PDB file of C-alpha atoms in Angstrom:
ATOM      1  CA  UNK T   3     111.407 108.317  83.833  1.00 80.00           C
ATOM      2  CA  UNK T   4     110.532 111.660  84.682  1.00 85.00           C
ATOM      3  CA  UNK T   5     110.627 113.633  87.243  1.00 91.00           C
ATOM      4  CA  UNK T   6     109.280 116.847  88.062  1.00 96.00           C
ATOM      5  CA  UNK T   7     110.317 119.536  90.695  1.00 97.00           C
ATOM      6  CA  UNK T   8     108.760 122.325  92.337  1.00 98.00           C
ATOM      7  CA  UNK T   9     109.685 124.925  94.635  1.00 98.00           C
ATOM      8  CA  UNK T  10     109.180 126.909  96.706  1.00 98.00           C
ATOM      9  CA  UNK T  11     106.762 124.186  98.870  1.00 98.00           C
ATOM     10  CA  UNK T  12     104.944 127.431 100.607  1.00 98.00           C
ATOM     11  CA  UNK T  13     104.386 130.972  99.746  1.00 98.00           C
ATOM     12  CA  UNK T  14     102.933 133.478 101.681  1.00 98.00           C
ATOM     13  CA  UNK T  15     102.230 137.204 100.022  1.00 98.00           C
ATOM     14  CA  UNK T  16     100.277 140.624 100.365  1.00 98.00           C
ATOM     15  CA  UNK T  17      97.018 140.448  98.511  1.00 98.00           C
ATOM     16  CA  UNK T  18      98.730 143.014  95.480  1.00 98.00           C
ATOM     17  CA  UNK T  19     102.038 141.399  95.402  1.00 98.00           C
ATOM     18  CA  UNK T  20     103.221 138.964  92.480  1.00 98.00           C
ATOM     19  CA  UNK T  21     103.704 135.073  93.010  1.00 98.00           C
ATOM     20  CA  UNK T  22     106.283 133.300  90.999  1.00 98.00           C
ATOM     21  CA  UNK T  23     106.437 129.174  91.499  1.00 98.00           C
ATOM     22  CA  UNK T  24     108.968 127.271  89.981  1.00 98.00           C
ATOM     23  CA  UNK T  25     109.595 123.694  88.877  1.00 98.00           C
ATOM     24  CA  UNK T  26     111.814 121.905  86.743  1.00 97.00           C
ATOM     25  CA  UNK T  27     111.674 118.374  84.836  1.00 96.00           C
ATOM     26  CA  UNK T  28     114.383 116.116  83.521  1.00 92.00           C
ATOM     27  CA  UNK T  29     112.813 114.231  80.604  1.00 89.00           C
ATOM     28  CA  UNK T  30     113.868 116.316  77.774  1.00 88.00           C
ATOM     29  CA  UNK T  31     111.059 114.469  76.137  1.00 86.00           C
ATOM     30  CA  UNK T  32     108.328 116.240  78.031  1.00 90.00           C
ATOM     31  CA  UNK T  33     105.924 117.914  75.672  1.00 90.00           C
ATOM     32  CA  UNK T  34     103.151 119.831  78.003  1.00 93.00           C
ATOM     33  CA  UNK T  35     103.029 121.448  81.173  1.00 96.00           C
ATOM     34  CA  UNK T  36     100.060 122.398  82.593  1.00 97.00           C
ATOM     35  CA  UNK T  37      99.076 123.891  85.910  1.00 98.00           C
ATOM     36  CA  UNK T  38      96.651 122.876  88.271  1.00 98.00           C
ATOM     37  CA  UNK T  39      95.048 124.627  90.940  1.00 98.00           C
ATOM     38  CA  UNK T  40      93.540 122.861  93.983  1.00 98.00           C
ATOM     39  CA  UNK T  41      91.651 124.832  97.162  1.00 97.00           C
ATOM     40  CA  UNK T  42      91.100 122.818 100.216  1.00 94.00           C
ATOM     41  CA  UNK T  43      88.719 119.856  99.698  1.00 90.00           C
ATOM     42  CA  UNK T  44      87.859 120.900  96.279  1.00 94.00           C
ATOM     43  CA  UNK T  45      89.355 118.837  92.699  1.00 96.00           C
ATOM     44  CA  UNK T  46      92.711 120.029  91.011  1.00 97.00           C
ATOM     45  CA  UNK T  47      91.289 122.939  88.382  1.00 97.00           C
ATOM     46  CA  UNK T  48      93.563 123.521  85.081  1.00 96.00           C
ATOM     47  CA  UNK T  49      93.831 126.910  84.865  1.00 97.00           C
ATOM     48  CA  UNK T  50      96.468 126.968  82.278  1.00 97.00           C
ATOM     49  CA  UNK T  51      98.884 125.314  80.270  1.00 96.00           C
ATOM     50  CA  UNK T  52     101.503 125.392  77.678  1.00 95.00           C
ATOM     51  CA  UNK T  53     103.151 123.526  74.955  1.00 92.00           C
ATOM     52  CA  UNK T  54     106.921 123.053  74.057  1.00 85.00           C
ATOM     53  CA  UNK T  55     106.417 125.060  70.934  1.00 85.00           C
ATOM     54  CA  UNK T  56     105.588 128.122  73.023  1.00 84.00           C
ATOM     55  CA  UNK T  57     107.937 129.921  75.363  1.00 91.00           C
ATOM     56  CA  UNK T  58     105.242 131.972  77.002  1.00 95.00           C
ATOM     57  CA  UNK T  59     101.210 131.989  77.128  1.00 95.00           C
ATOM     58  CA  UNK T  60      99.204 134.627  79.599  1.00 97.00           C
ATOM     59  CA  UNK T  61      95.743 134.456  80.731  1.00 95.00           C
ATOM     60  CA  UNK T  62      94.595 137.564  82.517  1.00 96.00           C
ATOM     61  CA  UNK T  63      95.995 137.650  85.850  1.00 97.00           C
ATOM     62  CA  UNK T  64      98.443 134.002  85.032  1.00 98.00           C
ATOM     63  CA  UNK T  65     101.096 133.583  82.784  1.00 98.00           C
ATOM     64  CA  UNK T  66     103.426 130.811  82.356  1.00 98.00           C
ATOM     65  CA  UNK T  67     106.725 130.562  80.734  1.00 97.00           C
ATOM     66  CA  UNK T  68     109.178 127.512  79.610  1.00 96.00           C
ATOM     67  CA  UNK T  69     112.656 127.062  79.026  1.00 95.00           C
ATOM     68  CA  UNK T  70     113.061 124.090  77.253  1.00 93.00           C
ATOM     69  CA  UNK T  71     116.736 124.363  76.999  1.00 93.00           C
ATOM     70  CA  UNK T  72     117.021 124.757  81.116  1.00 94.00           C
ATOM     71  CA  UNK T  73     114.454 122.279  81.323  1.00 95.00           C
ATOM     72  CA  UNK T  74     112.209 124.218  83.619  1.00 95.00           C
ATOM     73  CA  UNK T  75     108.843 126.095  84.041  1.00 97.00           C
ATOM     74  CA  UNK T  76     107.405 128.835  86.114  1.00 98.00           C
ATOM     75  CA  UNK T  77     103.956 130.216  87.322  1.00 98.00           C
ATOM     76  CA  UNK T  78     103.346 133.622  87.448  1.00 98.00           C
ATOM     77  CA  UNK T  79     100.528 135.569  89.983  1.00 98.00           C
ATOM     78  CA  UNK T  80     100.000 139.168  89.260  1.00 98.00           C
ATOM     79  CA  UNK T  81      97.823 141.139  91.530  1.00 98.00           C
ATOM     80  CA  UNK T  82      97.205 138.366  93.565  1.00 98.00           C
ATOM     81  CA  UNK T  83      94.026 138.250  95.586  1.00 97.00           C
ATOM     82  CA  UNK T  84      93.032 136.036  98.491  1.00 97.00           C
ATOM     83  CA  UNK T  85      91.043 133.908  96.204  1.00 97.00           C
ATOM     84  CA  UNK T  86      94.511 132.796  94.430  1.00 98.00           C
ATOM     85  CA  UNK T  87      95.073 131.000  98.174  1.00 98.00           C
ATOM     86  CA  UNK T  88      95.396 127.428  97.353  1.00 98.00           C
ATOM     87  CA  UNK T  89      97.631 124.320  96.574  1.00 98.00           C
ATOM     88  CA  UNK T  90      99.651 124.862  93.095  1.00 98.00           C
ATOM     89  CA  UNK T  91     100.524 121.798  90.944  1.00 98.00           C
ATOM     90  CA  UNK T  92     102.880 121.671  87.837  1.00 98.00           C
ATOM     91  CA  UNK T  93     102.944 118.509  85.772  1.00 97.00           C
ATOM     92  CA  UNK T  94     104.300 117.309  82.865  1.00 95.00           C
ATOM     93  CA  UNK T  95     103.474 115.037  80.088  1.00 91.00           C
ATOM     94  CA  UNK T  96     106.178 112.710  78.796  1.00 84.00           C
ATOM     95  CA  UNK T  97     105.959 112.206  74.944  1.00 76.00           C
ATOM     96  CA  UNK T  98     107.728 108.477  75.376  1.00 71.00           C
ATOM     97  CA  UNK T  99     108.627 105.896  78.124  1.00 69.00           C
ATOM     98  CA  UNK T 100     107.043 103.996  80.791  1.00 68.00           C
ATOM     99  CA  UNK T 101     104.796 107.025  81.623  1.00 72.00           C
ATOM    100  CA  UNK T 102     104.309 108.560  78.229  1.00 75.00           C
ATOM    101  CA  UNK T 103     100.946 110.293  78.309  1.00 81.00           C
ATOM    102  CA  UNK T 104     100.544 111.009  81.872  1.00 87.00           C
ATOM    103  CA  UNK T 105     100.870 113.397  84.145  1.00 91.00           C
ATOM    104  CA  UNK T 106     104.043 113.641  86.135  1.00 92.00           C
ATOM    105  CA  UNK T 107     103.249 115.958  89.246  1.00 96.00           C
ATOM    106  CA  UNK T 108     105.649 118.040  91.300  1.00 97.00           C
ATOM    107  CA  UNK T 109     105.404 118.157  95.212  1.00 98.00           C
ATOM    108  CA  UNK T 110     103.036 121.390  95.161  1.00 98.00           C
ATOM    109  CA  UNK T 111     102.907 124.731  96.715  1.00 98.00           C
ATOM    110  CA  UNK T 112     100.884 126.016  98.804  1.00 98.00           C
ATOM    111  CA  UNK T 113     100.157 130.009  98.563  1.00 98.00           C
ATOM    112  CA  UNK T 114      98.482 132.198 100.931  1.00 98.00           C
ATOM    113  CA  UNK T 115      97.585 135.563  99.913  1.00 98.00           C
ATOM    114  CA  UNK T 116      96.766 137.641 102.901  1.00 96.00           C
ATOM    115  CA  UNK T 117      94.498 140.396 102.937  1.00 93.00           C
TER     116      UNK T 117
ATOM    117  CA  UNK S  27      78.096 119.261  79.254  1.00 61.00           C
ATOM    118  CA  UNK S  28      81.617 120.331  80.238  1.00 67.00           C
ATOM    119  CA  UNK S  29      82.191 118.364  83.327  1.00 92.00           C
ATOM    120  CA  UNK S  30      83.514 114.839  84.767  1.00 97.00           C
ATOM    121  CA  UNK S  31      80.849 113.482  87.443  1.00 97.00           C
ATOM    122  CA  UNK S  32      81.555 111.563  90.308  1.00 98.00           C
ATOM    123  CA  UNK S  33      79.644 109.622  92.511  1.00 98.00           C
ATOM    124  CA  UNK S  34      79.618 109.270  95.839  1.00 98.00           C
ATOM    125  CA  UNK S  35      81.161 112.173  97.202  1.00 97.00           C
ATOM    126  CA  UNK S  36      81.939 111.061 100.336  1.00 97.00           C
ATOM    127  CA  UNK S  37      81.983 107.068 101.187  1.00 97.00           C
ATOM    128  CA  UNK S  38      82.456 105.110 104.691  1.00 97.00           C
ATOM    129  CA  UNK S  39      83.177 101.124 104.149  1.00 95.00           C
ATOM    130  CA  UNK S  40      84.565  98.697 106.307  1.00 93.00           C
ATOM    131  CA  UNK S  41      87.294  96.381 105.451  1.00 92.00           C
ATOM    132  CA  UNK S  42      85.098  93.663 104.597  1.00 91.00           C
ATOM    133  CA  UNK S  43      82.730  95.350 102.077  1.00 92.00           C
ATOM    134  CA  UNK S  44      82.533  95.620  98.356  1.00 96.00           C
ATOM    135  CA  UNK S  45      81.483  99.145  96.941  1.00 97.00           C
ATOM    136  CA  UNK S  46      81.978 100.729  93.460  1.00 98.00           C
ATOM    137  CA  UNK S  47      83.178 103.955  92.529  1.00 98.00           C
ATOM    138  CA  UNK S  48      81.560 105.669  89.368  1.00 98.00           C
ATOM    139  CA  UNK S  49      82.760 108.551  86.846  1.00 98.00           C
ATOM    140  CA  UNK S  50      81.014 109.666  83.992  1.00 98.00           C
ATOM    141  CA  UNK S  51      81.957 112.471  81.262  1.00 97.00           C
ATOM    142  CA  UNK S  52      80.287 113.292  78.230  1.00 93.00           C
ATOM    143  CA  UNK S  53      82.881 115.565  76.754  1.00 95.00           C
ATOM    144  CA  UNK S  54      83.687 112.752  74.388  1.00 95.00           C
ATOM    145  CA  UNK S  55      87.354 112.010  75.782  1.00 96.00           C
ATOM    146  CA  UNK S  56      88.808 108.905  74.588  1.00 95.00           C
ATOM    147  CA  UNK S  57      91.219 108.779  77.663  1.00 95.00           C
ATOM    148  CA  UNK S  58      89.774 108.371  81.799  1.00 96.00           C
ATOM    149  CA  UNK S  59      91.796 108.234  84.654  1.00 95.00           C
ATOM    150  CA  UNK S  60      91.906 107.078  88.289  1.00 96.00           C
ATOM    151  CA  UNK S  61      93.823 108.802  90.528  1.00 96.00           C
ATOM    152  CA  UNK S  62      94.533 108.166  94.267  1.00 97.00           C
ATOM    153  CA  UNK S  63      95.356 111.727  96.411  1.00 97.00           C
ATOM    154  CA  UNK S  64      96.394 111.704 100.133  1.00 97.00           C
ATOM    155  CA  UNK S  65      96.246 115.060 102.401  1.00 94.00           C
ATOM    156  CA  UNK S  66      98.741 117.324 101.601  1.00 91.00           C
ATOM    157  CA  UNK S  67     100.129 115.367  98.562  1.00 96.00           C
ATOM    158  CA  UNK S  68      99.554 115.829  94.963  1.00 97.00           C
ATOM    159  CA  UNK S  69      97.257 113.247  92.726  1.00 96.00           C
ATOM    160  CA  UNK S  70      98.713 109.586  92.358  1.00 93.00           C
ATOM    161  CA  UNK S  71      97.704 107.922  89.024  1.00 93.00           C
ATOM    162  CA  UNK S  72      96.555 104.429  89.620  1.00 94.00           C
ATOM    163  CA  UNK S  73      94.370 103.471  86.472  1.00 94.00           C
ATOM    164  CA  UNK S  74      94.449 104.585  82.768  1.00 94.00           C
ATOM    165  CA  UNK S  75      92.017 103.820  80.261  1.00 95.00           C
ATOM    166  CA  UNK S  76      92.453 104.976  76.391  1.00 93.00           C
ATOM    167  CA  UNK S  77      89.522 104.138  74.027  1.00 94.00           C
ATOM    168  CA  UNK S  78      88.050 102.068  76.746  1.00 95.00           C
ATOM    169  CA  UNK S  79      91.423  99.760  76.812  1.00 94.00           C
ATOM    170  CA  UNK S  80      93.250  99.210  80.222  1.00 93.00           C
ATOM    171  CA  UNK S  81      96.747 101.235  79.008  1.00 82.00           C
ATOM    172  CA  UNK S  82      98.682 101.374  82.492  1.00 76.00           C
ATOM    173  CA  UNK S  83      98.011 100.283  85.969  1.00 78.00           C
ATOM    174  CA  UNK S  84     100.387 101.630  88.233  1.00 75.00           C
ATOM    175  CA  UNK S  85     101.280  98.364  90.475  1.00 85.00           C
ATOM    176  CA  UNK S  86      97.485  98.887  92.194  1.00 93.00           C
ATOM    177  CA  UNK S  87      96.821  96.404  94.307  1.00 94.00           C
ATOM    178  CA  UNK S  88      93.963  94.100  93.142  1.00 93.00           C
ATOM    179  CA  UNK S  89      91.260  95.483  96.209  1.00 96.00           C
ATOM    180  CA  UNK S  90      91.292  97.920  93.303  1.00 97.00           C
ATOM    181  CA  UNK S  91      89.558  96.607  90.106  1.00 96.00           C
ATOM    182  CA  UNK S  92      88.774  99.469  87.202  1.00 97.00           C
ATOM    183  CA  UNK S  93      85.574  98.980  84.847  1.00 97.00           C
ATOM    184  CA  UNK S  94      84.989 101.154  81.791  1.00 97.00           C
ATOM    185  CA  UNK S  95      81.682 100.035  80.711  1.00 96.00           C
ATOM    186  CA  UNK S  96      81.875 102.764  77.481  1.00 95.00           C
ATOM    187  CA  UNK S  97      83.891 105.824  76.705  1.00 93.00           C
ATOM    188  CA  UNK S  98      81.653 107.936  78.753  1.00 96.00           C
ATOM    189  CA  UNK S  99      81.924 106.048  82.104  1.00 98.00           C
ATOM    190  CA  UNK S 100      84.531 104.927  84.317  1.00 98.00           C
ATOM    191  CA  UNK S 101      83.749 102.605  87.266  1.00 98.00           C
ATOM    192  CA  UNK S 102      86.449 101.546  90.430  1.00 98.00           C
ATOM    193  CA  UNK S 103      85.029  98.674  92.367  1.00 98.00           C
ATOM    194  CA  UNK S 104      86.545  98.330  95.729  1.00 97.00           C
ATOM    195  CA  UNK S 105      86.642  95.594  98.073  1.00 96.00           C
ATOM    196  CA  UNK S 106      88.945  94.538 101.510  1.00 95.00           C
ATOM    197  CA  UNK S 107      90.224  97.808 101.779  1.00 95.00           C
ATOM    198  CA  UNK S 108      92.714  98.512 104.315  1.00 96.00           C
ATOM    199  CA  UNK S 109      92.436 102.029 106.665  1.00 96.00           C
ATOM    200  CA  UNK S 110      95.691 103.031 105.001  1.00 96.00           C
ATOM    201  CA  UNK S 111      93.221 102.995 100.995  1.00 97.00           C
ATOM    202  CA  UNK S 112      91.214 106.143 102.797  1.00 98.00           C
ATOM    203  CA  UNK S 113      91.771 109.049 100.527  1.00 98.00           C
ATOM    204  CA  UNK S 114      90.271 111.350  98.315  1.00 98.00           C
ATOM    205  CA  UNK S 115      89.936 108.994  94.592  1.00 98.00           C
ATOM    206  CA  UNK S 116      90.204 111.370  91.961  1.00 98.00           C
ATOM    207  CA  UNK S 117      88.608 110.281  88.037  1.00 98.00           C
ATOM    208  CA  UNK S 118      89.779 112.512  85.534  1.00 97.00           C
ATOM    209  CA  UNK S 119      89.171 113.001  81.668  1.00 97.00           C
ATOM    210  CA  UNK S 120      91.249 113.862  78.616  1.00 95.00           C
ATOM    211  CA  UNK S 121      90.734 114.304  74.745  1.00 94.00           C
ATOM    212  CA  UNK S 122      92.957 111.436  74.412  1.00 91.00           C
ATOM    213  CA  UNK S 123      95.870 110.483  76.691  1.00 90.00           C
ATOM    214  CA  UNK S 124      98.906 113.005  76.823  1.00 87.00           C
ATOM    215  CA  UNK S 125      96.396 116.091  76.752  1.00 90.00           C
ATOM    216  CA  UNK S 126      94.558 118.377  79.227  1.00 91.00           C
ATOM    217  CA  UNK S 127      93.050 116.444  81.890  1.00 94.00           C
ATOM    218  CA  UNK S 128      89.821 117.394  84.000  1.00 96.00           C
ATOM    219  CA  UNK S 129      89.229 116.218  87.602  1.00 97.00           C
ATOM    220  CA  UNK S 130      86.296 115.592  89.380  1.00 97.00           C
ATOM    221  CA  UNK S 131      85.170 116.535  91.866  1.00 96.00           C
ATOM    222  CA  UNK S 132      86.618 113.348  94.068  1.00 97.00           C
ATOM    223  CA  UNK S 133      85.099 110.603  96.308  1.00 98.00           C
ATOM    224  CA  UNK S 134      86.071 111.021  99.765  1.00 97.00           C
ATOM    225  CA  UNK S 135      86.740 107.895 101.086  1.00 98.00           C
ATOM    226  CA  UNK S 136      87.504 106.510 104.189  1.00 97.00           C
ATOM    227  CA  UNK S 137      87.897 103.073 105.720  1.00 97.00           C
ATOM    228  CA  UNK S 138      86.942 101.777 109.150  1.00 95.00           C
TER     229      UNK S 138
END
């Protein structure tokens, strides 16, 4: 089935300074990878996603990019701000096998952006 | 409405009582989820309903029973919990299963 990796597992940066978090999957079946954000004691919040047709998709501040061929994904953090402090989840989405349709979540990372 | 509801937001049971979770959406997904998250750890899927059908459940133990009444409402009915079942129960919604979920806002729930 798959399996999804992330690193690193904590990040601390300047408020200014870019955040890059990593993870990698193995099902080469694996469709859509989104990205969740989740602050303490609050719900995991999708703040973007992207689709194995697409290598790279930006939103503002976030972008995300995929290499299907290396089988692995990446968050980007421009500017970051100490709002952006939180717990980071990638996921994927197997398109067949025992968890086809579901998420798949990596470990998370937890960023701190100080001031 | 843009959001998946859930209710209670915090819960206290003991191990012999029965309580229900509830979820409700009315984004018109075809897809609702339970999902089981302890500190520090990310979401664990437990149930998955498409088009009101039980599709997966992830070896749950039967304490845990599901209920989707309709497509907009998802219950989880709970009963001889054990102290190691307190965690934050996550429902989450989807267009149809394999596409962007929303969470909840989670039920806090802890056994005694």
């Amino acid at each position: 089935g798959e399996n999804v990796e992330q690193h690193p597992s904590t990040l601390s940066v300047q408020e200014g300074d870019s955040a890059v978090i990593k993870c990698t999957y193995s099902d080469s079946a694996s469709n859509y990878f989104p990205w969740y954000k989740q602050e303490l004691g609050k719900r995991p919040q999708l703040i973007i996603d992207i689709r194995s047709n697409v290598g790279e998709k930006k939103d503002q501040r976030i972008a995300v990019t995929l290499n299907k061929t290396a089988k692995h994904f990446s968050l980007h953090i421009t500017e970051t701000q100490p709002e952006d402090s939180a717990v980071y989840f990638c996921a994927a989405i197997p398109n067949y096998g025992g968890s086809q349709g579901n998420l798949i979540f990596g470990k998370g990372t937890k960023l701190s952006v100080k001031p | 409405d843009t959001e998946v509801t859930q209710t209670p937001k915090h819960l206290v049971m003991g191990m012999t009582n029965k309580k229900s979770l509830k979820c409700e959406q009315h984004m018109g997904h075809r897809a609702m989820y339970w999902y089981k998250q302890k500190a520090k750890k990310p979401p664990e899927l437990m149930f998955v309903y498409s088009y009101e059908k039980l599709s997966i459940n992830e070896s749950v133990p039967s304490r845990f029973s599901p209920e989707c009444p309709n497509s907009s409402l998802l219950n989880l009915h709970l009963h001889a919990l054990q102290p190691e079942d307190s965690a934050l129960y996550l429902c989450a919604s989807s267009p149809r299963q394999g596409t962007e979920a929303f969470f909840g806002q989670g039920t806090r729930l802890t056994v005694v």
